[in-house]
CSV table of N, CA and C in Angstrom, one decimal:
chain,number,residue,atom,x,y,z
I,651,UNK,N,-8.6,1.3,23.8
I,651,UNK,CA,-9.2,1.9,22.7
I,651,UNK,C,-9.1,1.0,21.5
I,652,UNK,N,-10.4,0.9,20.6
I,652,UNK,CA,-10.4,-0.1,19.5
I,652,UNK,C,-9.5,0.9,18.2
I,653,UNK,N,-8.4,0.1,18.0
I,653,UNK,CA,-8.4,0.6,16.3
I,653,UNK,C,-9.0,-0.1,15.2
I,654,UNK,N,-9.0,0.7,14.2
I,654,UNK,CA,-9.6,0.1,13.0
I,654,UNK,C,-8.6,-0.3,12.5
I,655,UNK,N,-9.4,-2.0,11.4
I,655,UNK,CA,-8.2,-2.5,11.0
I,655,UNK,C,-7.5,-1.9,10.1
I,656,UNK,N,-6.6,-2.8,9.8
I,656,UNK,CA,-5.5,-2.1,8.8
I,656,UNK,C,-5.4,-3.7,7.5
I,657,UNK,N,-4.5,-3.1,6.8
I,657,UNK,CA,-4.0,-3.8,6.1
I,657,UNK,C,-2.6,-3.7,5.6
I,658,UNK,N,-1.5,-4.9,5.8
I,658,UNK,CA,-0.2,-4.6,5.5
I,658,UNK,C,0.0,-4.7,3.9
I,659,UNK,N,0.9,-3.7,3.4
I,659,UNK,CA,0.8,-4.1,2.2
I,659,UNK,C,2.7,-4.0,1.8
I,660,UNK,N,2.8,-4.5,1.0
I,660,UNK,CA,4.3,-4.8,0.6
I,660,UNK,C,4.4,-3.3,-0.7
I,661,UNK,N,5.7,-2.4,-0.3
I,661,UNK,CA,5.6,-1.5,-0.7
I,661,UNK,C,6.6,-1.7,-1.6
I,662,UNK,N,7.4,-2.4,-1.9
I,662,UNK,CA,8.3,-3.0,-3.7
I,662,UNK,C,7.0,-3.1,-4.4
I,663,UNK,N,6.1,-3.8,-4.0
I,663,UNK,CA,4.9,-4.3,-5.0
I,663,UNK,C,3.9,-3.4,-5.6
I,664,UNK,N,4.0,-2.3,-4.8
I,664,UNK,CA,3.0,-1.3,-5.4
I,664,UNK,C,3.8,0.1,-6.2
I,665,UNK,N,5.5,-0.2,-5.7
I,665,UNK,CA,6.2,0.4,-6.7
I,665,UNK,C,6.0,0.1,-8.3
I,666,UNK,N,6.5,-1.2,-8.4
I,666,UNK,CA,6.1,-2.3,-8.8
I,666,UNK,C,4.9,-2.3,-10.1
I,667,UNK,N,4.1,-2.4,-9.3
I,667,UNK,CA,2.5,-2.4,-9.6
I,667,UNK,C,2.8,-1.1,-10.9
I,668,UNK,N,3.1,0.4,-9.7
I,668,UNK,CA,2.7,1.8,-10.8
I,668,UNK,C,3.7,1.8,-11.9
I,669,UNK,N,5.1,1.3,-11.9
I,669,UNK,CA,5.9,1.5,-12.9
I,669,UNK,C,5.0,0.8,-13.9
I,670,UNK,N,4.9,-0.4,-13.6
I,670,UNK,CA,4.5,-1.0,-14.7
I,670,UNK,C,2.9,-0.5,-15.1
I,671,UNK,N,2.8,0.0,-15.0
I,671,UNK,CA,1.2,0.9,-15.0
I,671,UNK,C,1.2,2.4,-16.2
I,672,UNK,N,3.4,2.7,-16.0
I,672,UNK,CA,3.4,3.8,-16.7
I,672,UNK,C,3.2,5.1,-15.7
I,673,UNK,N,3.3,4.7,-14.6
I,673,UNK,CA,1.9,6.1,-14.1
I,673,UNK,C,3.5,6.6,-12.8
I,674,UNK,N,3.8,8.1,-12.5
I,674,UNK,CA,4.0,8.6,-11.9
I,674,UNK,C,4.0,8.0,-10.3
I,675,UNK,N,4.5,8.7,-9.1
I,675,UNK,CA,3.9,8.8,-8.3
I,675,UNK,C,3.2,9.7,-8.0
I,676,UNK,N,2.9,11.0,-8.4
I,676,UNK,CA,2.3,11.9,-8.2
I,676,UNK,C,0.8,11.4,-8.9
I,677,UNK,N,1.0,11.0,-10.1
I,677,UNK,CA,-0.2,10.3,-11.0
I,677,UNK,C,-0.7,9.6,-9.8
I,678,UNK,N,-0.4,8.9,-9.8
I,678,UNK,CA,-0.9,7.3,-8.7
I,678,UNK,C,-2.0,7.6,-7.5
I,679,UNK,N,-0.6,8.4,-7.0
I,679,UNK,CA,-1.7,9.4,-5.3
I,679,UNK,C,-2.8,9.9,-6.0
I,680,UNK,N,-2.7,10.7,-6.9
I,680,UNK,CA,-4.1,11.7,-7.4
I,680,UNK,C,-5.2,10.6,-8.1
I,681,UNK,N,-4.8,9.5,-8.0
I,681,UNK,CA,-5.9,8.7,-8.7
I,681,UNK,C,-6.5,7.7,-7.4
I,682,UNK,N,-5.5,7.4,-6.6
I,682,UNK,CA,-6.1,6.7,-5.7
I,682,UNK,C,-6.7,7.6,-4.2
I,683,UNK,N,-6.4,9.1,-4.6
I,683,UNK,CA,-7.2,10.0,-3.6
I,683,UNK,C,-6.2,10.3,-2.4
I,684,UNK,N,-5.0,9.9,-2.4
I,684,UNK,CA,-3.9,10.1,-1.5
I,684,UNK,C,-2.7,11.3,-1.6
I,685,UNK,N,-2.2,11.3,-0.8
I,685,UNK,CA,-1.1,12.4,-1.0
I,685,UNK,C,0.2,11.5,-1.6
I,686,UNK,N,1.0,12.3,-2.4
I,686,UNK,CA,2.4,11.9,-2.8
I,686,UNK,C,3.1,11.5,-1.9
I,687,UNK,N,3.3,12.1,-0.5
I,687,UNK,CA,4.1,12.0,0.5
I,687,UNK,C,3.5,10.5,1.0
I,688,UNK,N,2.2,10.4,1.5
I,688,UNK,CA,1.8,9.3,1.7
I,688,UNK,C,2.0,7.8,1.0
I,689,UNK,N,1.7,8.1,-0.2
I,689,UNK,CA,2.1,7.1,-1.3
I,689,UNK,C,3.6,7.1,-1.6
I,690,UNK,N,4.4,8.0,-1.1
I,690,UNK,CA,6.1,7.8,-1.1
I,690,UNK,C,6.3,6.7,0.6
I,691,UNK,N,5.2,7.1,1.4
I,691,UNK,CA,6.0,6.3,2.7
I,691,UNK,C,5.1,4.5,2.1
I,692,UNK,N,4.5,4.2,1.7
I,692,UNK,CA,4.1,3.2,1.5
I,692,UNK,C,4.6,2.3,0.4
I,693,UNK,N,5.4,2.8,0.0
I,693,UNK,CA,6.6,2.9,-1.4
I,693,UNK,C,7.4,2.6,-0.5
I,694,UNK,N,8.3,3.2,0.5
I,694,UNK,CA,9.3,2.8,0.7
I,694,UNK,C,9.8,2.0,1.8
I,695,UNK,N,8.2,1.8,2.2
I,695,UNK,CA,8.2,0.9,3.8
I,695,UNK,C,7.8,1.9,4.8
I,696,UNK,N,7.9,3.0,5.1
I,696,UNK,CA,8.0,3.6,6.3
I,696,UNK,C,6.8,3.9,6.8
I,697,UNK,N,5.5,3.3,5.9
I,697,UNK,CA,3.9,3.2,6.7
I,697,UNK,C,3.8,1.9,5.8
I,698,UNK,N,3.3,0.6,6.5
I,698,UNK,CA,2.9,-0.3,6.1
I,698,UNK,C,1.4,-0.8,6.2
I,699,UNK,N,0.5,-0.1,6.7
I,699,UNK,CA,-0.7,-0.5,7.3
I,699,UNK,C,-1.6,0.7,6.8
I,700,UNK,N,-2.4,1.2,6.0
I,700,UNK,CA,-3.0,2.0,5.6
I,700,UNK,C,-4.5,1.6,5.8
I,701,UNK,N,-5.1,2.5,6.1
I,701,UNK,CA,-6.5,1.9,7.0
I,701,UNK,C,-7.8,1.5,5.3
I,702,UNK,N,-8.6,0.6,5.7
I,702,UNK,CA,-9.4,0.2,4.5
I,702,UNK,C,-9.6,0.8,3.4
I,703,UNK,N,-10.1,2.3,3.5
I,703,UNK,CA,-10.8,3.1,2.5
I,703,UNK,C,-9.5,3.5,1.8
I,704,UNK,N,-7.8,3.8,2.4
I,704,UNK,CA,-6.8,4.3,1.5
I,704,UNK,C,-6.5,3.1,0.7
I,705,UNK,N,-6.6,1.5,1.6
I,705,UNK,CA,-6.3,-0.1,1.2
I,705,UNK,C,-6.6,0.2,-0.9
I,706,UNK,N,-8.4,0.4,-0.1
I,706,UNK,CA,-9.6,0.0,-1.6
I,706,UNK,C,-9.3,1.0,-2.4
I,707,UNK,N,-8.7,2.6,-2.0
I,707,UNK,CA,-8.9,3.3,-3.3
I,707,UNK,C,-7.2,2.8,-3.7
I,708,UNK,N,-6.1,2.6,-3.5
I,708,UNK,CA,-4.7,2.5,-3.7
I,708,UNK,C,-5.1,1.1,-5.1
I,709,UNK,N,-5.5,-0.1,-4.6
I,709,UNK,CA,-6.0,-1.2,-5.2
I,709,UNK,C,-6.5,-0.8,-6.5
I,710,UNK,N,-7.4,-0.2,-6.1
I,710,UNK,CA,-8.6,0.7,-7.5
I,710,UNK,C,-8.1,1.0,-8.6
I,711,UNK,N,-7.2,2.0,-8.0
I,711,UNK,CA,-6.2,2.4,-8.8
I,711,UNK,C,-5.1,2.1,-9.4
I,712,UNK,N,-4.5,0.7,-9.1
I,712,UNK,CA,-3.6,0.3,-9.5
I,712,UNK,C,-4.3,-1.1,-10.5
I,713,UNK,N,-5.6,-1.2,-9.9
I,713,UNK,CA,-6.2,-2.5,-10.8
I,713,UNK,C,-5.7,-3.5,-10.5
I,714,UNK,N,-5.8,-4.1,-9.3
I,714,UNK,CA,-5.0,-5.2,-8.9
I,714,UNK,C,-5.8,-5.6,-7.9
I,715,UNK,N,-5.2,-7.1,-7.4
I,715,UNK,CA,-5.8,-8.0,-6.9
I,715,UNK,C,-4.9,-7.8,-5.4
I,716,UNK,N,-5.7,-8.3,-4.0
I,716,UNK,CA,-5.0,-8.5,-2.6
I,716,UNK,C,-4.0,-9.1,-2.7
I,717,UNK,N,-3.5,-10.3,-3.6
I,717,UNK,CA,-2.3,-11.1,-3.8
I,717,UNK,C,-1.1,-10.0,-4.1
I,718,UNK,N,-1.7,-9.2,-5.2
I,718,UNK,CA,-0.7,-8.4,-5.7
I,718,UNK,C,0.3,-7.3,-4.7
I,719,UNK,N,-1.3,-6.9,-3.9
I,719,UNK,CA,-0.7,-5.9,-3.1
I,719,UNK,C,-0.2,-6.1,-1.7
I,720,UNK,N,-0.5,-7.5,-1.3
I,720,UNK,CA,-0.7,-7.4,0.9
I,720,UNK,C,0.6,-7.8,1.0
I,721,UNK,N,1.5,-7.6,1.8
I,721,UNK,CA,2.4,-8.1,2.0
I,721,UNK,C,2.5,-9.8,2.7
I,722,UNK,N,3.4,-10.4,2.6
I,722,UNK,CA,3.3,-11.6,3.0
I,722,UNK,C,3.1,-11.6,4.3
I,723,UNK,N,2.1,-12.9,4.6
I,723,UNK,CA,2.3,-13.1,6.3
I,723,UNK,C,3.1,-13.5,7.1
I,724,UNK,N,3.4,-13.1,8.0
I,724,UNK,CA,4.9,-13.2,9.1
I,724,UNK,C,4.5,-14.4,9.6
I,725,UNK,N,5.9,-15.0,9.5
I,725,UNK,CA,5.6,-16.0,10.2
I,725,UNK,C,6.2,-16.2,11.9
I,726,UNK,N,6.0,-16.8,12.9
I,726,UNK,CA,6.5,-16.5,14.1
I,726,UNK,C,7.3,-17.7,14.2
I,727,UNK,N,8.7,-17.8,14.8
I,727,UNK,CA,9.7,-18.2,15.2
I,727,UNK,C,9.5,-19.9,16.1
I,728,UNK,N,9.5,-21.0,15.9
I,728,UNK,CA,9.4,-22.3,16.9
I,728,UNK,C,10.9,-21.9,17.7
I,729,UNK,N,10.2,-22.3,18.9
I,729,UNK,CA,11.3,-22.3,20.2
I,729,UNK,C,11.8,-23.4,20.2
């Protein structure tokens, strides 16, 4: 079965992002169209991959750039 992609995003940085924004977490979800709960697990790491349309509205809302938000890319281990 195909999934749709995702995108990892670094959840310090979107803490990050809203404090410095001023804005709630309840604010934040209600602007970027998400739930509190949801925008609390992406805050704290416990969902890292939010599918495109939650990606573009979370971004939207915070006014920010992919740098700001994607988490860094993993790197894999030389043998």
């Amino acid at each position: 079965m195909h999934q749709p992609p995702t995108f990892e995003v670094n959840g310090d940085a979107i803490r990050k992002e809203r404090m410095d924004a001023g804005l709630e977490i309840s604010e934040l979800a209600e602007a970027a169209g998400i739930s509190r709960r949801y925008l609390s697990h992406l805050e704290n790491g416990t969902r890292r991959h939010p599918r495109p349309r939650r990606y573009a509205a979370l971004r939207s809302a915070l006014n920010i750039t992919d740098n700001r938000l994607l988490a860094a890319p993993r790197t894999g281990s030389k043998e």
